[in-house]
PDB file of C-alpha atoms in Angstrom:
ATOM      1  CA  UNK T1216      -0.942  51.886  12.189  1.00  0.00           C
ATOM      2  CA  UNK T1217      -4.172  50.486  13.629  1.00  0.00           C
ATOM      3  CA  UNK T1218      -2.894  46.918  13.417  1.00  0.00           C
ATOM      4  CA  UNK T1219       0.342  47.936  15.163  1.00  0.00           C
ATOM      5  CA  UNK T1220      -1.587  49.611  17.959  1.00  0.00           C
ATOM      6  CA  UNK T1221      -3.802  46.570  18.377  1.00  0.00           C
ATOM      7  CA  UNK T1222      -0.716  44.334  18.541  1.00  0.00           C
ATOM      8  CA  UNK T1223       0.852  46.474  21.249  1.00  0.00           C
ATOM      9  CA  UNK T1224      -2.397  46.453  23.239  1.00  0.00           C
ATOM     10  CA  UNK T1225      -2.619  42.670  22.907  1.00  0.00           C
ATOM     11  CA  UNK T1226       0.948  42.348  24.134  1.00  0.00           C
ATOM     12  CA  UNK T1227       0.222  44.576  27.133  1.00  0.00           C
ATOM     13  CA  UNK T1228      -2.870  42.494  27.934  1.00  0.00           C
ATOM     14  CA  UNK T1229      -0.890  39.273  27.846  1.00  0.00           C
ATOM     15  CA  UNK T1230       1.763  40.805  30.101  1.00  0.00           C
ATOM     16  CA  UNK T1231      -0.887  42.086  32.534  1.00  0.00           C
ATOM     17  CA  UNK T1232      -2.702  38.756  32.803  1.00  0.00           C
ATOM     18  CA  UNK T1233       0.561  36.816  33.054  1.00  0.00           C
ATOM     19  CA  UNK T1234       1.612  39.062  35.916  1.00  0.00           C
ATOM     20  CA  UNK T1235      -1.781  38.713  37.561  1.00  0.00           C
ATOM     21  CA  UNK T1236      -1.590  34.918  37.248  1.00  0.00           C
ATOM     22  CA  UNK T1237       1.876  34.860  38.827  1.00  0.00           C
ATOM     23  CA  UNK T1238       0.685  37.107  41.666  1.00  0.00           C
ATOM     24  CA  UNK T1239      -2.297  34.857  42.307  1.00  0.00           C
ATOM     25  CA  UNK T1240       0.000  31.819  42.350  1.00  0.00           C
ATOM     26  CA  UNK T1241       2.236  33.474  44.934  1.00  0.00           C
ATOM     27  CA  UNK T1242      -0.766  34.383  47.064  1.00  0.00           C
ATOM     28  CA  UNK T1243      -2.260  30.876  46.988  1.00  0.00           C
ATOM     29  CA  UNK T1244       0.995  28.947  47.467  1.00  0.00           C
ATOM     30  CA  UNK T1245       1.012  27.346  50.972  1.00  0.00           C
ATOM     31  CA  UNK T1246       3.308  29.189  53.366  1.00  0.00           C
ATOM     32  CA  UNK T1247       2.244  27.715  56.699  1.00  0.00           C
ATOM     33  CA  UNK T1248       4.848  25.618  58.456  1.00  0.00           C
ATOM     34  CA  UNK T1249       4.370  21.877  58.752  1.00  0.00           C
ATOM     35  CA  UNK T1250       5.288  19.413  61.475  1.00  0.00           C
ATOM     36  CA  UNK T1251       5.166  15.675  62.119  1.00  0.00           C
ATOM     37  CA  UNK T1252       2.635  13.898  64.314  1.00  0.00           C
ATOM     38  CA  UNK T1253       4.521  10.727  65.185  1.00  0.00           C
ATOM     39  CA  UNK T1254       3.799   7.306  66.648  1.00  0.00           C
ATOM     40  CA  UNK T1255       6.113   4.360  67.227  1.00  0.00           C
ATOM     41  CA  UNK T1256       5.823   0.648  67.856  1.00  0.00           C
ATOM     42  CA  UNK T1257       7.864  -2.508  67.578  1.00  0.00           C
ATOM     43  CA  UNK T1258       8.700  -5.966  68.800  1.00  0.00           C
ATOM     44  CA  UNK T1259      11.766  -7.939  69.724  1.00  0.00           C
ATOM     45  CA  UNK T1260      12.161 -11.252  67.913  1.00  0.00           C
ATOM     46  CA  UNK T1261      12.785 -12.769  71.346  1.00  0.00           C
ATOM     47  CA  UNK T1262       9.362 -13.811  72.589  1.00  0.00           C
ATOM     48  CA  UNK T1263      10.145 -13.364  76.279  1.00  0.00           C
ATOM     49  CA  UNK T1264      10.540  -9.807  77.482  1.00  0.00           C
ATOM     50  CA  UNK T1265      14.070  -8.955  78.508  1.00  0.00           C
ATOM     51  CA  UNK T1266      14.456  -7.861  82.161  1.00  0.00           C
ATOM     52  CA  UNK T1267      16.908  -5.217  80.903  1.00  0.00           C
ATOM     53  CA  UNK T1268      14.406  -3.562  78.547  1.00  0.00           C
ATOM     54  CA  UNK T1269      15.444  -0.026  77.617  1.00  0.00           C
ATOM     55  CA  UNK T1270      13.372   2.833  76.273  1.00  0.00           C
ATOM     56  CA  UNK T1271      13.659   3.662  72.552  1.00  0.00           C
ATOM     57  CA  UNK T1272      14.646   0.087  71.669  1.00  0.00           C
ATOM     58  CA  UNK T1273      12.990  -3.057  70.359  1.00  0.00           C
ATOM     59  CA  UNK T1274      15.446  -5.902  70.680  1.00  0.00           C
ATOM     60  CA  UNK T1275      18.599  -4.809  68.849  1.00  0.00           C
ATOM     61  CA  UNK T1276      16.735  -1.992  67.038  1.00  0.00           C
ATOM     62  CA  UNK T1277      16.758   1.592  68.273  1.00  0.00           C
ATOM     63  CA  UNK T1278      15.018   4.822  67.248  1.00  0.00           C
ATOM     64  CA  UNK T1279      14.566   8.474  68.153  1.00  0.00           C
ATOM     65  CA  UNK T1280      12.074  11.307  67.702  1.00  0.00           C
ATOM     66  CA  UNK T1281      13.370  14.855  68.120  1.00  0.00           C
ATOM     67  CA  UNK T1282      12.337  18.419  67.375  1.00  0.00           C
ATOM     68  CA  UNK T1283      14.013  21.803  67.188  1.00  0.00           C
ATOM     69  CA  UNK T1284      13.004  25.199  65.808  1.00  0.00           C
ATOM     70  CA  UNK T1285      13.846  24.271  62.233  1.00  0.00           C
ATOM     71  CA  UNK T1286      12.943  20.623  61.851  1.00  0.00           C
ATOM     72  CA  UNK T1287      11.154  17.553  63.138  1.00  0.00           C
ATOM     73  CA  UNK T1288      13.467  14.563  62.885  1.00  0.00           C
ATOM     74  CA  UNK T1289      12.943  10.802  63.189  1.00  0.00           C
ATOM     75  CA  UNK T1290      15.420   7.969  62.848  1.00  0.00           C
ATOM     76  CA  UNK T1291      15.917   4.220  63.189  1.00  0.00           C
ATOM     77  CA  UNK T1292      18.950   1.952  63.508  1.00  0.00           C
ATOM     78  CA  UNK T1293      19.234  -1.842  63.373  1.00  0.00           C
ATOM     79  CA  UNK T1294      22.001  -3.470  65.398  1.00  0.00           C
ATOM     80  CA  UNK T1295      23.949  -6.460  64.080  1.00  0.00           C
ATOM     81  CA  UNK T1296      23.049  -9.441  66.247  1.00  0.00           C
ATOM     82  CA  UNK T1297      26.232 -11.344  65.427  1.00  0.00           C
ATOM     83  CA  UNK T1298      28.101  -9.400  68.114  1.00  0.00           C
ATOM     84  CA  UNK T1299      26.246 -11.453  70.712  1.00  0.00           C
ATOM     85  CA  UNK T1300      28.527 -14.391  69.808  1.00  0.00           C
ATOM     86  CA  UNK T1301      31.447 -12.340  71.138  1.00  0.00           C
ATOM     87  CA  UNK T1302      29.764 -11.448  74.415  1.00  0.00           C
ATOM     88  CA  UNK T1303      28.803  -7.960  73.215  1.00  0.00           C
ATOM     89  CA  UNK T1304      25.283  -6.506  73.541  1.00  0.00           C
ATOM     90  CA  UNK T1305      24.260  -5.737  69.920  1.00  0.00           C
ATOM     91  CA  UNK T1306      21.646  -3.195  71.048  1.00  0.00           C
ATOM     92  CA  UNK T1307      24.163  -0.899  72.769  1.00  0.00           C
ATOM     93  CA  UNK T1308      25.694   0.515  69.578  1.00  0.00           C
ATOM     94  CA  UNK T1309      22.465   1.456  67.724  1.00  0.00           C
ATOM     95  CA  UNK T1310      20.910   2.763  70.934  1.00  0.00           C
ATOM     96  CA  UNK T1311      23.880   5.043  71.617  1.00  0.00           C
ATOM     97  CA  UNK T1312      23.985   6.143  67.977  1.00  0.00           C
ATOM     98  CA  UNK T1313      20.315   7.173  68.040  1.00  0.00           C
ATOM     99  CA  UNK T1314      20.636   8.833  71.459  1.00  0.00           C
ATOM    100  CA  UNK T1315      23.540  10.906  70.159  1.00  0.00           C
ATOM    101  CA  UNK T1316      21.615  11.891  67.025  1.00  0.00           C
ATOM    102  CA  UNK T1317      18.622  12.894  69.152  1.00  0.00           C
ATOM    103  CA  UNK T1318      20.780  15.025  71.447  1.00  0.00           C
ATOM    104  CA  UNK T1319      22.437  16.803  68.528  1.00  0.00           C
ATOM    105  CA  UNK T1320      19.045  17.635  67.000  1.00  0.00           C
ATOM    106  CA  UNK T1321      17.718  19.026  70.295  1.00  0.00           C
ATOM    107  CA  UNK T1322      20.870  21.105  70.811  1.00  0.00           C
ATOM    108  CA  UNK T1323      20.612  22.573  67.321  1.00  0.00           C
ATOM    109  CA  UNK T1324      23.810  20.867  66.154  1.00  0.00           C
ATOM    110  CA  UNK T1325      21.998  19.627  63.099  1.00  0.00           C
ATOM    111  CA  UNK T1326      21.730  20.663  59.466  1.00  0.00           C
ATOM    112  CA  UNK T1327      18.168  19.881  58.393  1.00  0.00           C
ATOM    113  CA  UNK T1328      19.277  19.917  54.758  1.00  0.00           C
ATOM    114  CA  UNK T1329      21.856  17.176  55.336  1.00  0.00           C
ATOM    115  CA  UNK T1330      20.777  14.538  57.884  1.00  0.00           C
ATOM    116  CA  UNK T1331      23.678  12.343  56.772  1.00  0.00           C
ATOM    117  CA  UNK T1332      25.968  14.761  58.606  1.00  0.00           C
ATOM    118  CA  UNK T1333      24.349  14.001  61.965  1.00  0.00           C
ATOM    119  CA  UNK T1334      24.778  10.266  61.333  1.00  0.00           C
ATOM    120  CA  UNK T1335      28.452  10.902  60.632  1.00  0.00           C
ATOM    121  CA  UNK T1336      28.938  13.223  63.622  1.00  0.00           C
ATOM    122  CA  UNK T1337      27.252  10.769  65.985  1.00  0.00           C
ATOM    123  CA  UNK T1338      29.286   7.861  64.621  1.00  0.00           C
ATOM    124  CA  UNK T1339      32.564   9.732  65.024  1.00  0.00           C
ATOM    125  CA  UNK T1340      31.596  10.712  68.571  1.00  0.00           C
ATOM    126  CA  UNK T1341      31.137   7.023  69.430  1.00  0.00           C
ATOM    127  CA  UNK T1342      34.512   6.237  67.886  1.00  0.00           C
ATOM    128  CA  UNK T1343      36.210   8.897  69.997  1.00  0.00           C
ATOM    129  CA  UNK T1344      34.915   7.632  73.340  1.00  0.00           C
ATOM    130  CA  UNK T1345      37.670   6.745  75.812  1.00  0.00           C
ATOM    131  CA  UNK T1346      36.347   3.211  75.755  1.00  0.00           C
ATOM    132  CA  UNK T1347      34.996   2.749  72.207  1.00  0.00           C
ATOM    133  CA  UNK T1348      31.533   1.247  72.022  1.00  0.00           C
ATOM    134  CA  UNK T1349      31.851  -1.986  70.061  1.00  0.00           C
ATOM    135  CA  UNK T1350      29.101  -2.916  67.616  1.00  0.00           C
ATOM    136  CA  UNK T1351      27.472  -2.268  64.234  1.00  0.00           C
ATOM    137  CA  UNK T1352      24.203  -0.930  62.876  1.00  0.00           C
ATOM    138  CA  UNK T1353      22.355   0.493  59.921  1.00  0.00           C
ATOM    139  CA  UNK T1354      20.918   4.021  60.130  1.00  0.00           C
ATOM    140  CA  UNK T1355      18.041   5.904  58.515  1.00  0.00           C
ATOM    141  CA  UNK T1356      17.007   9.499  59.289  1.00  0.00           C
ATOM    142  CA  UNK T1357      14.229  11.694  57.883  1.00  0.00           C
ATOM    143  CA  UNK T1358      14.056  15.417  58.693  1.00  0.00           C
ATOM    144  CA  UNK T1359      11.075  17.646  57.898  1.00  0.00           C
ATOM    145  CA  UNK T1360      12.159  21.256  57.366  1.00  0.00           C
ATOM    146  CA  UNK T1361       9.083  22.959  58.768  1.00  0.00           C
ATOM    147  CA  UNK T1362       9.121  26.210  56.778  1.00  0.00           C
ATOM    148  CA  UNK T1363      10.366  24.725  53.514  1.00  0.00           C
ATOM    149  CA  UNK T1364       7.703  21.987  53.674  1.00  0.00           C
ATOM    150  CA  UNK T1365      10.323  19.530  52.463  1.00  0.00           C
ATOM    151  CA  UNK T1366      11.884  16.365  53.866  1.00  0.00           C
ATOM    152  CA  UNK T1367      15.582  15.561  53.734  1.00  0.00           C
ATOM    153  CA  UNK T1368      16.645  11.947  54.173  1.00  0.00           C
ATOM    154  CA  UNK T1369      19.728   9.794  54.700  1.00  0.00           C
ATOM    155  CA  UNK T1370      19.806   6.008  54.647  1.00  0.00           C
ATOM    156  CA  UNK T1371      22.684   3.591  55.178  1.00  0.00           C
ATOM    157  CA  UNK T1372      21.828  -0.111  54.960  1.00  0.00           C
ATOM    158  CA  UNK T1373      18.536  -1.952  54.720  1.00  0.00           C
ATOM    159  CA  UNK T1374      16.380   0.024  57.107  1.00  0.00           C
ATOM    160  CA  UNK T1375      14.390   2.587  55.153  1.00  0.00           C
ATOM    161  CA  UNK T1376      11.414   4.857  54.610  1.00  0.00           C
ATOM    162  CA  UNK T1377       8.281   5.266  52.528  1.00  0.00           C
ATOM    163  CA  UNK T1378       6.597   8.551  51.598  1.00  0.00           C
ATOM    164  CA  UNK T1379       2.886   7.959  51.002  1.00  0.00           C
ATOM    165  CA  UNK T1380       0.419  10.382  49.418  1.00  0.00           C
ATOM    166  CA  UNK T1381      -3.195   9.683  48.459  1.00  0.00           C
ATOM    167  CA  UNK T1382      -2.815   5.988  49.331  1.00  0.00           C
ATOM    168  CA  UNK T1383       0.195   5.563  47.032  1.00  0.00           C
ATOM    169  CA  UNK T1384       3.918   5.195  47.693  1.00  0.00           C
ATOM    170  CA  UNK T1385       5.461   8.184  45.927  1.00  0.00           C
ATOM    171  CA  UNK T1386       9.016   7.665  47.188  1.00  0.00           C
ATOM    172  CA  UNK T1387      10.898   4.752  48.743  1.00  0.00           C
ATOM    173  CA  UNK T1388      14.488   4.509  49.923  1.00  0.00           C
ATOM    174  CA  UNK T1389      16.789   2.017  48.244  1.00  0.00           C
ATOM    175  CA  UNK T1390      18.326  -0.856  50.197  1.00  0.00           C
ATOM    176  CA  UNK T1391      22.105  -0.865  50.379  1.00  0.00           C
ATOM    177  CA  UNK T1392      23.547  -4.372  50.610  1.00  0.00           C
ATOM    178  CA  UNK T1393      26.973  -5.838  49.964  1.00  0.00           C
ATOM    179  CA  UNK T1394      25.279  -9.159  49.272  1.00  0.00           C
ATOM    180  CA  UNK T1395      22.097 -10.940  50.332  1.00  0.00           C
ATOM    181  CA  UNK T1396      21.157 -10.204  53.947  1.00  0.00           C
ATOM    182  CA  UNK T1397      24.387  -8.260  54.522  1.00  0.00           C
ATOM    183  CA  UNK T1398      23.566  -4.538  54.564  1.00  0.00           C
ATOM    184  CA  UNK T1399      25.860  -1.542  54.594  1.00  0.00           C
ATOM    185  CA  UNK T1400      26.578  -0.692  58.225  1.00  0.00           C
ATOM    186  CA  UNK T1401      28.523   1.530  60.574  1.00  0.00           C
ATOM    187  CA  UNK T1402      30.827  -0.384  62.895  1.00  0.00           C
ATOM    188  CA  UNK T1403      33.341   0.001  65.697  1.00  0.00           C
ATOM    189  CA  UNK T1404      35.463  -3.114  66.116  1.00  0.00           C
ATOM    190  CA  UNK T1405      37.864  -4.111  68.894  1.00  0.00           C
ATOM    191  CA  UNK T1406      41.570  -3.658  68.006  1.00  0.00           C
ATOM    192  CA  UNK T1407      41.957  -7.419  67.584  1.00  0.00           C
ATOM    193  CA  UNK T1408      39.268  -7.364  64.871  1.00  0.00           C
ATOM    194  CA  UNK T1409      40.457  -4.220  63.061  1.00  0.00           C
ATOM    195  CA  UNK T1410      40.125  -4.703  59.324  1.00  0.00           C
ATOM    196  CA  UNK T1411      38.196  -7.949  59.750  1.00  0.00           C
ATOM    197  CA  UNK T1412      34.783  -6.480  60.550  1.00  0.00           C
ATOM    198  CA  UNK T1413      32.534  -5.103  57.816  1.00  0.00           C
ATOM    199  CA  UNK T1414      32.413  -1.332  58.227  1.00  0.00           C
ATOM    200  CA  UNK T1415      31.172   1.325  55.816  1.00  0.00           C
ATOM    201  CA  UNK T1416      31.793   5.046  55.834  1.00  0.00           C
ATOM    202  CA  UNK T1417      28.831   7.245  56.818  1.00  0.00           C
ATOM    203  CA  UNK T1418      29.564   9.068  53.546  1.00  0.00           C
ATOM    204  CA  UNK T1419      28.035   6.030  51.818  1.00  0.00           C
ATOM    205  CA  UNK T1420      24.568   6.961  53.079  1.00  0.00           C
ATOM    206  CA  UNK T1421      22.104   7.669  50.279  1.00  0.00           C
ATOM    207  CA  UNK T1422      20.648  11.184  50.579  1.00  0.00           C
ATOM    208  CA  UNK T1423      17.481  12.551  48.995  1.00  0.00           C
ATOM    209  CA  UNK T1424      14.891  15.297  49.443  1.00  0.00           C
ATOM    210  CA  UNK T1425      11.221  15.711  48.512  1.00  0.00           C
ATOM    211  CA  UNK T1426       8.501  18.315  48.877  1.00  0.00           C
ATOM    212  CA  UNK T1427       5.696  17.203  51.188  1.00  0.00           C
ATOM    213  CA  UNK T1428       2.073  18.197  51.632  1.00  0.00           C
ATOM    214  CA  UNK T1429      -0.287  18.229  54.574  1.00  0.00           C
ATOM    215  CA  UNK T1430      -1.702  14.727  54.954  1.00  0.00           C
ATOM    216  CA  UNK T1431       1.359  12.937  53.593  1.00  0.00           C
ATOM    217  CA  UNK T1432       2.495   9.918  55.598  1.00  0.00           C
ATOM    218  CA  UNK T1433       6.113   9.001  56.306  1.00  0.00           C
ATOM    219  CA  UNK T1434       6.942   5.498  57.487  1.00  0.00           C
ATOM    220  CA  UNK T1435      10.372   4.495  58.783  1.00  0.00           C
ATOM    221  CA  UNK T1436      11.164   0.896  59.557  1.00  0.00           C
ATOM    222  CA  UNK T1437      13.941  -1.571  60.111  1.00  0.00           C
ATOM    223  CA  UNK T1438      14.296  -4.586  57.838  1.00  0.00           C
ATOM    224  CA  UNK T1439      12.165  -6.624  60.227  1.00  0.00           C
ATOM    225  CA  UNK T1440       9.211  -4.671  58.832  1.00  0.00           C
ATOM    226  CA  UNK T1441      10.084  -4.612  55.133  1.00  0.00           C
ATOM    227  CA  UNK T1442      11.255  -8.249  55.052  1.00  0.00           C
ATOM    228  CA  UNK T1443       7.827  -9.356  56.289  1.00  0.00           C
ATOM    229  CA  UNK T1444       5.387  -6.911  54.675  1.00  0.00           C
ATOM    230  CA  UNK T1445       5.236  -5.651  51.107  1.00  0.00           C
ATOM    231  CA  UNK T1446       4.026  -2.187  50.103  1.00  0.00           C
ATOM    232  CA  UNK T1447       0.439  -3.275  49.390  1.00  0.00           C
ATOM    233  CA  UNK T1448       0.090  -4.812  52.861  1.00  0.00           C
ATOM    234  CA  UNK T1449       1.461  -1.666  54.482  1.00  0.00           C
ATOM    235  CA  UNK T1450      -0.860   0.550  52.432  1.00  0.00           C
ATOM    236  CA  UNK T1451      -3.819  -1.583  53.476  1.00  0.00           C
ATOM    237  CA  UNK T1452      -2.952  -1.002  57.144  1.00  0.00           C
ATOM    238  CA  UNK T1453      -2.511   2.727  56.522  1.00  0.00           C
ATOM    239  CA  UNK T1454      -5.942   2.977  54.878  1.00  0.00           C
ATOM    240  CA  UNK T1455      -7.441   2.431  58.314  1.00  0.00           C
ATOM    241  CA  UNK T1456      -5.831   5.606  59.694  1.00  0.00           C
ATOM    242  CA  UNK T1457      -8.545   8.246  59.842  1.00  0.00           C
ATOM    243  CA  UNK T1458      -8.039  11.965  59.332  1.00  0.00           C
ATOM    244  CA  UNK T1459      -9.427  14.089  62.172  1.00  0.00           C
ATOM    245  CA  UNK T1460      -8.229  16.094  65.177  1.00  0.00           C
ATOM    246  CA  UNK T1461      -7.580  12.933  67.176  1.00  0.00           C
ATOM    247  CA  UNK T1462      -4.783  12.149  64.691  1.00  0.00           C
ATOM    248  CA  UNK T1463      -2.131  11.435  67.336  1.00  0.00           C
ATOM    249  CA  UNK T1464      -4.140   8.508  68.629  1.00  0.00           C
ATOM    250  CA  UNK T1465      -4.703   7.228  65.106  1.00  0.00           C
ATOM    251  CA  UNK T1466      -1.035   7.471  64.151  1.00  0.00           C
ATOM    252  CA  UNK T1467       0.039   5.590  67.268  1.00  0.00           C
ATOM    253  CA  UNK T1468      -2.654   2.955  66.856  1.00  0.00           C
ATOM    254  CA  UNK T1469      -1.782   2.425  63.189  1.00  0.00           C
ATOM    255  CA  UNK T1470       1.953   2.187  63.912  1.00  0.00           C
ATOM    256  CA  UNK T1471       1.228  -0.558  66.427  1.00  0.00           C
ATOM    257  CA  UNK T1472      -1.102  -2.357  64.015  1.00  0.00           C
ATOM    258  CA  UNK T1473       1.592  -2.427  61.304  1.00  0.00           C
ATOM    259  CA  UNK T1474       4.283  -3.633  63.714  1.00  0.00           C
ATOM    260  CA  UNK T1475       1.992  -6.310  65.134  1.00  0.00           C
ATOM    261  CA  UNK T1476       1.063  -7.547  61.657  1.00  0.00           C
ATOM    262  CA  UNK T1477       4.739  -7.809  60.673  1.00  0.00           C
ATOM    263  CA  UNK T1478       5.529  -9.599  63.936  1.00  0.00           C
ATOM    264  CA  UNK T1479       2.822 -12.219  63.408  1.00  0.00           C
ATOM    265  CA  UNK T1480       3.896 -12.812  59.810  1.00  0.00           C
ATOM    266  CA  UNK T1481       7.543 -13.166  60.816  1.00  0.00           C
ATOM    267  CA  UNK T1482       6.764 -16.477  62.571  1.00  0.00           C
ATOM    268  CA  UNK T1483       4.445 -17.859  59.866  1.00  0.00           C
ATOM    269  CA  UNK T1484       6.352 -20.753  58.317  1.00  0.00           C
ATOM    270  CA  UNK T1485       3.908 -21.070  55.405  1.00  0.00           C
ATOM    271  CA  UNK T1486       4.031 -17.383  54.439  1.00  0.00           C
ATOM    272  CA  UNK T1487       5.936 -16.362  51.306  1.00  0.00           C
ATOM    273  CA  UNK T1488       7.473 -13.209  52.720  1.00  0.00           C
ATOM    274  CA  UNK T1489       9.348 -10.497  50.775  1.00  0.00           C
ATOM    275  CA  UNK T1490      12.521 -11.864  52.398  1.00  0.00           C
ATOM    276  CA  UNK T1491      11.774 -15.406  51.182  1.00  0.00           C
ATOM    277  CA  UNK T1492      10.974 -14.116  47.690  1.00  0.00           C
ATOM    278  CA  UNK T1493      14.262 -12.227  47.587  1.00  0.00           C
ATOM    279  CA  UNK T1494      16.108 -15.361  48.692  1.00  0.00           C
ATOM    280  CA  UNK T1495      14.404 -17.482  46.015  1.00  0.00           C
ATOM    281  CA  UNK T1496      15.385 -14.963  43.340  1.00  0.00           C
ATOM    282  CA  UNK T1497      18.982 -15.650  44.352  1.00  0.00           C
ATOM    283  CA  UNK T1498      18.552 -19.414  44.168  1.00  0.00           C
ATOM    284  CA  UNK T1499      18.141 -19.909  47.917  1.00  0.00           C
ATOM    285  CA  UNK T1500      15.362 -22.344  48.860  1.00  0.00           C
ATOM    286  CA  UNK T1501      13.567 -20.425  51.595  1.00  0.00           C
ATOM    287  CA  UNK T1502       9.976 -20.030  52.710  1.00  0.00           C
ATOM    288  CA  UNK T1503       8.197 -18.355  55.586  1.00  0.00           C
ATOM    289  CA  UNK T1504       8.479 -15.104  57.434  1.00  0.00           C
ATOM    290  CA  UNK T1505      11.730 -13.716  58.802  1.00  0.00           C
ATOM    291  CA  UNK T1506      11.889 -13.619  62.631  1.00  0.00           C
ATOM    292  CA  UNK T1507      13.580 -10.334  63.422  1.00  0.00           C
ATOM    293  CA  UNK T1508      13.368  -7.267  65.604  1.00  0.00           C
ATOM    294  CA  UNK T1509      10.765  -4.880  64.203  1.00  0.00           C
ATOM    295  CA  UNK T1510      10.612  -1.108  64.572  1.00  0.00           C
ATOM    296  CA  UNK T1511       7.976   1.134  62.992  1.00  0.00           C
ATOM    297  CA  UNK T1512       7.978   4.933  63.113  1.00  0.00           C
ATOM    298  CA  UNK T1513       4.893   6.455  61.551  1.00  0.00           C
ATOM    299  CA  UNK T1514       4.489  10.194  60.985  1.00  0.00           C
ATOM    300  CA  UNK T1515       1.678  12.249  59.529  1.00  0.00           C
ATOM    301  CA  UNK T1516       2.567  15.608  57.971  1.00  0.00           C
ATOM    302  CA  UNK T1517       0.304  18.232  59.521  1.00  0.00           C
ATOM    303  CA  UNK T1518      -0.033  22.007  59.543  1.00  0.00           C
ATOM    304  CA  UNK T1519       0.868  23.582  62.838  1.00  0.00           C
ATOM    305  CA  UNK T1520      -2.550  25.267  63.136  1.00  0.00           C
ATOM    306  CA  UNK T1521      -4.397  21.939  62.993  1.00  0.00           C
ATOM    307  CA  UNK T1522      -2.595  20.277  65.891  1.00  0.00           C
ATOM    308  CA  UNK T1523      -1.939  22.180  69.083  1.00  0.00           C
ATOM    309  CA  UNK T1524      -0.386  19.308  70.998  1.00  0.00           C
ATOM    310  CA  UNK T1525       2.197  17.616  68.781  1.00  0.00           C
ATOM    311  CA  UNK T1526       3.944  15.388  71.307  1.00  0.00           C
ATOM    312  CA  UNK T1527       3.197  11.649  71.336  1.00  0.00           C
TER     313      UNK T1527
END
């Protein structure tokens, strides 16, 4: 009888402490909303500045930064320069695609859990214009759901993102290519070129989601960045970003430093770039950087209480 009583008491004790532990976990679990402190920078591969420079673009690249009640959202798109041979401005398509995505986010026509849907909706809107906008581009979008403290991503092509925590890359998007230097892409072709132009469905975008913590860093870039800088070089640049209340200035300064480094390397003919290494692995004799348009979006995950002014 005594041993049975002691067993029941031991069981009650275990139940009590297990319940207490669970309660303490619930109380200490972070519940404060997060947001993104964002900076952007980039370069056109054309050395001379274009007299028709447009905001939110670097050469044939385009990007956006948008916020609504639910999410902070950032995105990049890389236009296909080959359209220039047909008298078409390659920057028009990605710029319009990103502008449409940005507008949909601001208007609340956006599912933070499925950023691929805003890529698709924006693409279909361009297709339905009375005069279709001819062109092609990749697309990559990352959305931070503020209350869930989780990012949701969509990537089509060879632009992409890194999620960095404690000076390590914990997640990286996968490139989507049909073959070397030919990424998946959205396209609208003239009727005469229907069926002849490479065009992928927005449903082909790779989607993923990850929990994030305060202090995490998210980097979005077009292939002009990743073809010229490997992860270790990017991490080295990020190590110089300090953590204090002046974080907006640091994020912007670091974004520019990364873009500038990639730009300088892109014209170094003696540099064995990631692009050249990839070419050599495929039996292509290539050396040097890859001159290309470069866009860098850098975002630091921050609690809302730590940053009063979140606009860059």
